[in-house]
Tab-separated table of C-alpha atoms in Angstrom:
chain	number	residue	atom	x	y	z
A	1335	MET	CA	13.698	-15.612	9.004
A	1336	SER	CA	11.555	-13.441	11.568
A	1337	VAL	CA	12.352	-13.607	15.164
A	1338	TYR	CA	8.470	-14.111	15.265
A	1339	SER	CA	8.095	-16.786	12.983
A	1340	GLU	CA	7.155	-19.147	15.904
A	1341	VAL	CA	4.818	-16.937	17.354
A	1342	PRO	CA	0.927	-18.573	17.199
A	1343	GLN	CA	-1.644	-16.908	16.214
A	1344	ALA	CA	-3.892	-16.676	19.273
A	1345	ASP	CA	-8.053	-16.831	19.418
A	1346	PRO	CA	-9.779	-13.187	19.302
A	1347	VAL	CA	-11.241	-12.230	22.540
A	1348	ALA	CA	-14.496	-13.762	21.792
A	1349	VAL	CA	-17.011	-10.544	22.713
A	1350	PHE	CA	-14.892	-7.980	20.444
A	1351	LYS	CA	-15.097	-10.433	17.755
A	1352	LEU	CA	-19.117	-10.559	18.241
A	1353	THR	CA	-18.794	-7.032	17.651
A	1354	GLN	CA	-16.541	-6.807	14.891
A	1355	ASP	CA	-18.895	-9.841	12.820
A	1356	PHE	CA	-21.636	-7.401	13.891
A	1357	ASN	CA	-20.359	-4.138	12.041
A	1358	ASN	CA	-19.636	-6.344	9.151
A	1359	ASP	CA	-23.177	-7.680	8.696
A	1360	SER	CA	-24.894	-5.708	6.549
A	1361	PHE	CA	-28.662	-7.171	7.229
A	1362	PRO	CA	-30.698	-4.530	7.475
A	1363	GLN	CA	-32.211	-5.714	11.143
A	1364	LYS	CA	-29.110	-7.354	12.772
A	1365	VAL	CA	-28.831	-6.629	16.580
A	1366	ASN	CA	-26.040	-6.469	18.755
A	1367	LEU	CA	-26.682	-8.410	22.111
A	1368	GLY	CA	-23.145	-9.241	22.736
A	1369	VAL	CA	-21.102	-5.840	23.618
A	1370	GLY	CA	-20.850	-5.256	27.879
A	1371	ALA	CA	-21.742	-1.668	27.686
A	1372	TYR	CA	-25.264	0.086	28.254
A	1373	ARG	CA	-27.145	1.522	25.008
A	1374	THR	CA	-30.111	4.168	24.663
A	1375	ASP	CA	-33.257	3.026	23.168
A	1376	ASP	CA	-31.923	4.449	19.487
A	1377	SER	CA	-29.095	1.607	19.744
A	1378	LYS	CA	-26.557	4.292	20.926
A	1379	PRO	CA	-23.736	4.967	23.698
A	1380	TRP	CA	-24.960	7.468	26.573
A	1381	VAL	CA	-22.734	10.320	27.472
A	1382	LEU	CA	-24.231	11.046	30.814
A	1383	PRO	CA	-25.278	14.163	31.276
A	1384	VAL	CA	-23.421	14.931	34.460
A	1385	VAL	CA	-20.349	13.661	33.068
A	1386	LYS	CA	-20.676	16.306	30.449
A	1387	LYS	CA	-21.105	18.767	33.002
A	1388	VAL	CA	-18.071	17.793	34.925
A	1389	GLU	CA	-16.020	17.692	31.790
A	1390	LYS	CA	-16.687	21.268	31.447
A	1391	ILE	CA	-15.459	22.288	35.016
A	1392	ILE	CA	-12.230	20.466	34.293
A	1393	VAL	CA	-11.177	22.048	31.562
A	1394	GLN	CA	-12.348	25.478	32.669
A	1395	ASP	CA	-9.932	24.705	36.240
A	1396	ASP	CA	-6.888	26.638	35.696
A	1397	SER	CA	-5.353	25.235	38.618
A	1398	LEU	CA	-5.084	21.997	37.016
A	1399	ASN	CA	-1.897	20.591	35.317
A	1400	HIS	CA	-0.362	17.466	33.775
A	1401	GLU	CA	2.202	16.552	36.619
A	1402	TYR	CA	2.285	12.769	37.525
A	1403	LEU	CA	-0.496	11.511	40.425
A	1404	PRO	CA	1.023	9.736	43.392
A	1405	ILE	CA	2.119	6.329	42.559
A	1406	LEU	CA	-1.635	4.944	44.041
A	1407	GLY	CA	-3.411	7.224	42.192
A	1408	LEU	CA	-5.863	10.517	42.945
A	1409	PRO	CA	-6.337	10.662	46.737
A	1410	GLU	CA	-9.808	12.154	46.265
A	1411	PHE	CA	-10.702	9.606	44.151
A	1412	ARG	CA	-9.765	6.861	46.009
A	1413	SER	CA	-11.176	7.644	49.074
A	1414	SER	CA	-14.860	8.707	47.598
A	1415	ALA	CA	-14.669	5.432	45.792
A	1416	SER	CA	-13.757	3.336	48.394
A	1417	LYS	CA	-17.036	5.195	50.434
A	1418	ILE	CA	-19.347	4.448	47.702
A	1419	ALA	CA	-18.440	0.969	48.253
A	1420	LEU	CA	-18.704	1.001	52.085
A	1421	GLY	CA	-20.638	3.124	52.867
A	1422	ASP	CA	-20.352	6.948	54.491
A	1423	ASP	CA	-20.853	5.663	57.990
A	1424	SER	CA	-18.405	2.844	57.619
A	1425	PRO	CA	-16.672	1.813	60.731
A	1426	ALA	CA	-13.667	0.378	58.755
A	1427	ILE	CA	-13.244	3.998	57.407
A	1428	ARG	CA	-13.765	5.640	60.244
A	1429	GLU	CA	-10.874	3.322	62.256
A	1430	ASN	CA	-8.452	4.169	59.341
A	1431	ARG	CA	-7.928	0.504	58.209
A	1432	VAL	CA	-9.281	1.221	54.420
A	1433	GLY	CA	-6.947	2.074	51.660
A	1434	ALA	CA	-7.453	2.244	47.885
A	1435	VAL	CA	-5.079	1.647	44.908
A	1436	GLN	CA	-6.540	3.681	41.515
A	1437	CYS	CA	-6.164	0.972	39.102
A	1438	LEU	CA	-6.821	0.483	34.995
A	1439	GLY	CA	-10.372	-0.450	34.875
A	1440	GLY	CA	-12.038	-3.106	37.319
A	1441	THR	CA	-9.573	-5.180	35.657
A	1442	GLY	CA	-7.009	-3.274	36.269
A	1443	ALA	CA	-8.088	-3.432	40.185
A	1444	LEU	CA	-8.296	-7.469	40.229
A	1445	LYS	CA	-5.059	-7.689	38.503
A	1446	MET	CA	-3.333	-5.666	41.441
A	1447	GLY	CA	-5.116	-7.701	43.791
A	1448	ALA	CA	-4.195	-10.939	42.572
A	1449	GLU	CA	-0.146	-9.673	42.218
A	1450	PHE	CA	-0.040	-8.807	45.936
A	1451	LEU	CA	-2.292	-11.926	47.077
A	1452	ARG	CA	0.147	-14.593	44.751
A	1453	ARG	CA	3.154	-12.597	46.347
A	1454	PHE	CA	1.910	-11.820	50.164
A	1455	TYR	CA	-1.241	-14.127	50.815
A	1456	ASN	CA	-1.168	-17.680	52.539
A	1457	GLY	CA	2.952	-17.693	52.884
A	1458	SER	CA	5.324	-15.940	50.862
A	1459	ASN	CA	5.046	-16.030	46.561
A	1460	ASN	CA	2.304	-19.374	47.125
A	1461	THR	CA	0.835	-19.925	43.770
A	1462	ARG	CA	-0.621	-23.067	44.932
A	1463	THR	CA	-3.369	-21.371	46.829
A	1464	PRO	CA	-6.617	-22.768	45.082
A	1465	VAL	CA	-8.715	-19.436	43.608
A	1466	TYR	CA	-12.054	-20.452	43.174
A	1467	VAL	CA	-14.167	-18.241	40.679
A	1468	SER	CA	-17.970	-18.984	39.935
A	1469	ALA	CA	-19.264	-21.414	37.174
A	1470	PRO	CA	-19.716	-19.657	34.980
A	1471	THR	CA	-18.250	-16.412	35.576
A	1472	TRP	CA	-16.454	-13.519	33.219
A	1473	GLU	CA	-14.074	-14.910	31.393
A	1474	ASN	CA	-11.107	-12.836	32.792
A	1475	HIS	CA	-11.170	-13.688	36.453
A	1476	ASN	CA	-10.133	-16.874	35.546
A	1477	ALA	CA	-6.977	-15.513	32.970
A	1478	VAL	CA	-6.144	-12.387	35.730
A	1479	PHE	CA	-5.397	-14.941	38.437
A	1480	ALA	CA	-3.592	-17.470	36.200
A	1481	ASN	CA	-1.298	-14.813	34.441
A	1482	ALA	CA	-0.849	-13.487	37.983
A	1483	GLY	CA	0.992	-16.865	38.672
A	1484	PHE	CA	-1.685	-18.749	40.418
A	1485	GLU	CA	-1.275	-22.374	39.320
A	1486	ASP	CA	-4.828	-23.439	40.760
A	1487	VAL	CA	-7.559	-21.434	39.595
A	1488	ARG	CA	-11.125	-23.544	40.002
A	1489	PRO	CA	-14.761	-23.003	39.462
A	1490	TYR	CA	-17.088	-23.349	42.465
A	1491	LYS	CA	-20.907	-23.908	41.758
A	1492	TYR	CA	-23.293	-21.323	40.921
A	1493	TRP	CA	-25.404	-21.543	38.287
A	1494	ASP	CA	-28.319	-24.010	38.161
A	1495	ALA	CA	-29.169	-24.676	34.607
A	1496	GLN	CA	-32.625	-26.635	35.300
A	1497	LYS	CA	-33.504	-23.957	37.362
A	1498	ARG	CA	-32.085	-21.237	35.424
A	1499	GLY	CA	-31.447	-19.746	39.318
A	1500	LEU	CA	-28.496	-20.218	41.835
A	1501	ASP	CA	-27.218	-23.380	42.834
A	1502	LEU	CA	-27.005	-22.409	46.669
A	1503	THR	CA	-26.560	-25.754	47.763
A	1504	GLY	CA	-23.389	-26.596	45.396
A	1505	PHE	CA	-21.933	-23.204	46.103
A	1506	LEU	CA	-22.216	-23.970	50.085
A	1507	GLY	CA	-20.772	-27.641	49.670
A	1508	ASP	CA	-17.941	-25.965	47.857
A	1509	LEU	CA	-17.092	-23.517	50.284
A	1510	GLU	CA	-17.283	-26.167	52.909
A	1511	SER	CA	-14.881	-28.525	51.210
A	1512	CYS	CA	-12.327	-26.660	49.699
A	1513	PRO	CA	-8.991	-26.089	50.946
A	1514	GLU	CA	-8.702	-23.574	53.746
A	1515	HIS	CA	-7.544	-20.245	53.068
A	1516	SER	CA	-8.687	-20.577	49.390
A	1517	ILE	CA	-9.565	-17.519	47.565
A	1518	PHE	CA	-13.113	-17.085	46.538
A	1519	VAL	CA	-13.619	-14.098	44.140
A	1520	LEU	CA	-17.292	-13.325	44.595
A	1521	HIS	CA	-19.630	-10.493	42.451
A	1522	ALA	CA	-20.692	-7.850	44.444
A	1523	CYS	CA	-24.052	-7.818	42.396
A	1524	ALA	CA	-25.462	-8.367	39.216
A	1525	HIS	CA	-23.510	-11.491	38.656
A	1526	ASN	CA	-21.930	-11.758	35.123
A	1527	PRO	CA	-22.950	-13.495	33.153
A	1528	THR	CA	-26.082	-15.006	34.941
A	1529	GLY	CA	-27.534	-11.978	36.331
A	1530	THR	CA	-28.288	-13.747	39.315
A	1531	ASP	CA	-27.730	-12.531	42.910
A	1532	PRO	CA	-27.572	-14.341	46.201
A	1533	THR	CA	-30.871	-12.882	48.299
A	1534	GLN	CA	-29.503	-11.536	51.883
A	1535	ASP	CA	-30.304	-14.270	53.320
A	1536	GLN	CA	-27.827	-16.659	51.357
A	1537	TRP	CA	-25.376	-14.078	51.400
A	1538	LYS	CA	-25.012	-14.385	55.279
A	1539	GLN	CA	-25.049	-18.485	54.739
A	1540	ILE	CA	-21.903	-17.642	52.519
A	1541	ALA	CA	-20.521	-15.179	54.551
A	1542	GLU	CA	-20.557	-17.426	57.809
A	1543	ILE	CA	-19.134	-20.069	56.453
A	1544	MET	CA	-16.089	-17.964	54.719
A	1545	MET	CA	-15.425	-16.930	57.816
A	1546	ARG	CA	-15.475	-20.049	59.581
A	1547	ARG	CA	-13.450	-21.672	57.387
A	1548	LYS	CA	-10.651	-18.591	57.187
A	1549	LEU	CA	-11.596	-17.989	53.309
A	1550	PHE	CA	-10.502	-14.650	51.779
A	1551	VAL	CA	-12.484	-12.620	50.210
A	1552	PHE	CA	-12.239	-10.967	46.880
A	1553	PHE	CA	-15.239	-8.920	45.576
A	1554	ASP	CA	-15.784	-7.588	42.206
A	1555	SER	CA	-18.306	-4.713	41.965
A	1556	ALA	CA	-18.596	-3.553	38.649
A	1557	TYR	CA	-22.122	-2.721	38.378
A	1558	GLN	CA	-22.957	-0.798	41.678
A	1559	GLY	CA	-25.918	1.463	40.973
A	1560	PHE	CA	-26.582	-0.359	37.723
A	1561	ALA	CA	-27.981	-3.300	39.028
A	1562	SER	CA	-30.791	-2.155	41.046
A	1563	GLY	CA	-31.138	1.386	40.391
A	1564	SER	CA	-29.753	1.711	44.284
A	1565	LEU	CA	-26.054	2.371	45.093
A	1566	ASP	CA	-26.782	0.958	48.561
A	1567	LYS	CA	-28.252	-1.980	47.886
A	1568	ASP	CA	-26.299	-2.798	45.085
A	1569	ALA	CA	-23.013	-2.404	47.884
A	1570	TRP	CA	-24.854	-4.907	50.898
A	1571	ALA	CA	-22.987	-7.567	50.531
A	1572	VAL	CA	-19.958	-6.000	50.587
A	1573	ARG	CA	-20.988	-3.837	52.995
A	1574	TYR	CA	-22.027	-6.995	55.566
A	1575	PHE	CA	-18.776	-8.777	55.170
A	1576	VAL	CA	-16.841	-5.864	56.049
A	1577	SER	CA	-19.435	-5.784	59.129
A	1578	LEU	CA	-18.361	-9.335	59.871
A	1579	GLY	CA	-14.954	-8.225	60.494
A	1580	PHE	CA	-13.419	-9.462	57.244
A	1581	GLU	CA	-9.920	-8.414	55.961
A	1582	MET	CA	-10.739	-8.631	51.943
A	1583	PHE	CA	-10.291	-6.699	48.413
A	1584	CYS	CA	-12.990	-5.378	46.502
A	1585	ALA	CA	-12.436	-4.294	42.644
A	1586	GLN	CA	-14.224	-1.563	41.610
A	1587	SER	CA	-15.498	-0.752	37.966
A	1588	PHE	CA	-16.767	2.764	37.001
A	1589	SER	CA	-16.824	2.028	33.345
A	1590	LYS	CA	-20.840	0.572	33.385
A	1591	ASN	CA	-22.158	3.299	36.328
A	1592	PHE	CA	-20.303	6.342	34.623
A	1593	GLY	CA	-20.207	5.629	31.379
A	1594	LEU	CA	-16.547	6.209	31.243
A	1595	TYR	CA	-15.780	2.562	29.126
A	1596	ASN	CA	-12.296	3.991	27.386
A	1597	GLU	CA	-11.224	6.081	30.590
A	1598	ARG	CA	-10.113	3.132	32.233
A	1599	VAL	CA	-11.636	4.203	36.068
A	1600	GLY	CA	-11.022	1.474	38.686
A	1601	ASN	CA	-10.264	1.410	42.049
A	1602	LEU	CA	-9.163	-1.402	44.479
A	1603	THR	CA	-10.607	-1.149	47.816
A	1604	VAL	CA	-8.238	-2.637	50.936
A	1605	VAL	CA	-9.728	-3.462	54.225
A	1606	ALA	CA	-7.488	-4.885	56.814
A	1607	HIS	CA	-7.515	-5.941	60.436
A	1608	ASP	CA	-6.078	-1.907	61.687
A	1609	ALA	CA	-4.255	0.999	60.224
A	1610	ASP	CA	-0.682	-0.954	60.643
A	1611	ASN	CA	-1.544	-3.729	58.248
A	1612	LEU	CA	-2.981	-1.439	55.685
A	1613	LYS	CA	0.056	0.765	55.734
A	1614	ARG	CA	2.291	-2.524	55.026
A	1615	VAL	CA	-0.390	-3.709	52.509
A	1616	LEU	CA	-0.342	0.048	50.672
A	1617	SER	CA	3.516	0.118	50.676
A	1618	GLN	CA	3.939	-3.036	48.695
A	1619	MET	CA	1.083	-2.020	46.381
A	1620	GLU	CA	3.029	0.780	45.130
A	1621	LYS	CA	6.035	-1.322	44.248
A	1622	ILE	CA	4.018	-3.324	42.520
A	1623	VAL	CA	2.290	-0.128	40.864
A	1624	ARG	CA	5.647	0.819	39.756
A	1625	THR	CA	6.300	-2.177	37.701
A	1626	THR	CA	2.853	-2.511	36.568
A	1627	TRP	CA	1.670	0.969	35.119
A	1628	SER	CA	4.273	2.852	37.183
A	1629	ASN	CA	1.625	6.033	37.532
A	1630	PRO	CA	-2.512	6.240	36.647
A	1631	PRO	CA	-3.974	8.207	33.985
A	1632	SER	CA	-5.984	11.464	35.726
A	1633	GLN	CA	-8.446	12.196	33.272
A	1634	GLY	CA	-11.728	9.420	34.111
A	1635	ALA	CA	-10.558	9.674	38.060
A	1636	ARG	CA	-11.143	13.005	38.181
A	1637	ILE	CA	-14.401	12.833	36.748
A	1638	VAL	CA	-15.513	10.363	39.275
A	1639	ALA	CA	-13.802	12.309	42.030
A	1640	VAL	CA	-15.608	15.631	40.927
A	1641	THR	CA	-18.846	14.358	40.784
A	1642	LEU	CA	-18.930	12.108	44.316
A	1643	ASN	CA	-17.444	14.914	46.054
A	1644	SER	CA	-19.953	17.597	45.369
A	1645	PRO	CA	-23.490	17.003	46.627
A	1646	GLU	CA	-25.192	18.429	43.437
A	1647	LEU	CA	-23.401	16.684	41.097
A	1648	PHE	CA	-23.396	13.278	43.707
A	1649	ALA	CA	-27.469	13.468	43.604
A	1650	GLU	CA	-27.504	13.850	39.354
A	1651	TRP	CA	-25.082	11.168	38.800
A	1652	LYS	CA	-27.438	8.753	41.032
A	1653	ASP	CA	-30.347	9.803	38.567
A	1654	ASN	CA	-28.553	9.172	35.691
A	1655	VAL	CA	-27.735	5.562	37.030
A	1656	LYS	CA	-31.613	5.426	37.661
A	1657	THR	CA	-32.218	6.145	34.223
A	1658	MET	CA	-30.252	3.541	32.910
A	1659	ALA	CA	-30.790	0.769	35.496
A	1660	ASP	CA	-34.836	1.813	34.923
A	1661	ARG	CA	-34.244	1.443	31.229
A	1662	VAL	CA	-32.746	-2.779	31.458
A	1663	LEU	CA	-35.292	-3.210	34.010
A	1664	LEU	CA	-38.316	-2.553	31.368
A	1665	MET	CA	-36.255	-3.942	28.441
A	1666	ARG	CA	-36.365	-7.070	31.044
A	1667	ALA	CA	-40.310	-6.594	31.882
A	1668	GLN	CA	-40.913	-6.575	27.726
A	1669	LEU	CA	-38.937	-9.342	26.630
A	1670	LYS	CA	-40.772	-11.490	28.946
A	1671	ALA	CA	-43.769	-10.576	28.420
A	1672	LYS	CA	-43.264	-11.187	24.553
A	1673	LEU	CA	-42.267	-14.088	24.928
A	1674	GLN	CA	-44.664	-15.575	27.109
A	1675	ALA	CA	-47.460	-14.071	24.814
A	1676	LEU	CA	-45.895	-16.367	22.033
A	1677	GLY	CA	-46.369	-19.216	23.964
A	1678	THR	CA	-42.429	-19.959	23.773
A	1679	PRO	CA	-41.587	-23.700	25.235
A	1680	GLY	CA	-40.045	-23.323	28.682
A	1681	THR	CA	-40.161	-20.461	31.696
A	1682	TRP	CA	-38.859	-17.147	31.316
A	1683	GLU	CA	-39.717	-15.970	34.849
A	1684	HIS	CA	-35.615	-15.529	35.405
A	1685	ILE	CA	-35.402	-12.448	32.558
A	1686	THR	CA	-37.099	-10.430	35.451
A	1687	GLU	CA	-35.870	-12.502	38.359
A	1688	GLN	CA	-32.112	-11.672	37.132
A	1689	ILE	CA	-30.524	-8.247	37.786
A	1690	GLY	CA	-27.986	-5.974	35.958
A	1691	MET	CA	-27.077	-5.629	32.643
A	1692	PHE	CA	-26.885	-9.046	31.192
A	1693	SER	CA	-29.303	-12.246	31.093
A	1694	PHE	CA	-28.671	-15.987	31.003
A	1695	THR	CA	-31.463	-16.674	28.568
A	1696	GLY	CA	-30.890	-20.671	28.719
A	1697	LEU	CA	-30.328	-20.994	24.928
A	1698	ASN	CA	-27.898	-23.537	24.051
A	1699	PRO	CA	-25.069	-23.339	21.993
A	1700	LYS	CA	-26.938	-24.582	18.980
A	1701	GLN	CA	-29.706	-22.292	19.538
A	1702	VAL	CA	-27.277	-19.195	19.437
A	1703	GLU	CA	-26.014	-20.321	16.466
A	1704	TYR	CA	-29.386	-20.069	15.037
A	1705	MET	CA	-29.658	-16.406	16.063
A	1706	VAL	CA	-26.513	-15.439	14.771
A	1707	LYS	CA	-26.428	-17.122	11.561
A	1708	GLU	CA	-30.203	-17.009	10.597
A	1709	LYS	CA	-31.927	-14.283	12.163
A	1710	HIS	CA	-28.563	-11.797	12.595
A	1711	ILE	CA	-28.668	-11.147	16.022
A	1712	TYR	CA	-25.385	-11.507	17.875
A	1713	LEU	CA	-24.966	-12.750	21.550
A	1714	MET	CA	-22.556	-14.930	23.331
A	1715	ALA	CA	-22.319	-18.489	22.986
A	1716	SER	CA	-22.887	-19.226	26.621
A	1717	GLY	CA	-26.775	-17.800	25.583
A	1718	ARG	CA	-25.817	-14.260	27.323
A	1719	ILE	CA	-27.385	-11.233	26.289
A	1720	ASN	CA	-26.690	-7.570	27.076
A	1721	MET	CA	-30.221	-5.862	27.910
A	1722	CYS	CA	-28.905	-3.079	26.578
A	1723	GLY	CA	-28.904	-4.071	23.307
A	1724	LEU	CA	-32.376	-4.556	23.626
A	1725	THR	CA	-34.593	-1.312	21.852
A	1726	THR	CA	-38.456	-0.593	21.980
A	1727	LYS	CA	-37.905	-1.142	17.560
A	1728	ASN	CA	-36.464	-4.551	18.228
A	1729	ILE	CA	-37.410	-6.080	20.716
A	1730	ASP	CA	-40.381	-7.641	18.618
A	1731	TYR	CA	-38.130	-9.117	16.213
A	1732	VAL	CA	-35.562	-10.421	18.905
A	1733	ALA	CA	-38.222	-12.014	21.101
A	1734	GLU	CA	-39.974	-13.806	17.753
A	1735	SER	CA	-36.435	-14.956	16.895
A	1736	ILE	CA	-35.960	-16.345	20.456
A	1737	HIS	CA	-39.478	-18.258	20.395
A	1738	GLU	CA	-38.425	-19.448	16.847
A	1739	ALA	CA	-34.969	-20.540	17.957
A	1740	VAL	CA	-36.599	-22.402	21.022
A	1741	THR	CA	-39.041	-23.759	18.870
A	1742	HIS	CA	-37.123	-25.313	16.189
A	1743	VAL	CA	-33.646	-25.987	17.481
A	1744	GLN	CA	-33.306	-28.745	20.299
């Protein structure tokens, strides 16, 4: 009898199961629109040219070694990562009230923030503070906060399925009616999975209520630069909230905008009221890191730090990011045009109104099942597709398949 005999079999992680099913499919025209990673027009992963260049610089630098980093991570990575989130001229940075923790990807940054908030926010070890995540959201948001010990993870209204856009009225209503001191996880840009972001005016309304009702702001920034092609535009909401005086967290991922998916490069930017509060927060973050991964890896963080701290390499990186963003925008325009040319029932304006890697197509679960089983086009059950999975070679087939699914499956 095994000591593990009572362990139940867990369900597979949906997005990775989808990729496995795709890989096992022998159909020649199969298409993978599930995985959240950039692909070239040849459906290949892309190592950014600037990353290849920086890797060579690192290899040839004989001053580097494999000693432990500081517990909170590579200092030049943390400071430069926070700077691209908050801006070069951020008053909060100048006032020495911004700090950071190098984390294992964006997920690790969310985990660090969640662990800290459960221990020290809204009282000591208060597991009952409500945590609000958008409906829908990236599925890991719920799990990360629940696993950190929060007992009350709730949805806030976000997506209007009829309108195929933002449910601003519902969102603002939830902000007004939630308990004071609730934690809200906000997508900084390129909302996952809907691709629908508030406008600047709408962000201002959101911020006004959150400030008035003493709600905690926790931004998740996984696509800065990747969404619009502009680092500054994609960081507007984060910077606006900081300008109003919010104390807040911002989880940053460099998986998408540097293509460093398996290097796990993340950063948790902490904005505090003053330097003294920041010092005490970071002292506790050290304790949490020590019992979680103890010390972070250097390779990916060094690639990002070298790039962001060199004007020439920084400019080249911004150009690489714009290349990726522009390809996504082109695929959006082409898919919408092809669906409209086919006379596909419904409105498809949302495909170009949405932003970032993903599009929330509006396909229902039966239509998604038809796409997967009959057309060998793999997408999430929610109807989310990765626009990078589209290429000039498969876009006609995908558009025709969506047309068939919408026309024949209700």
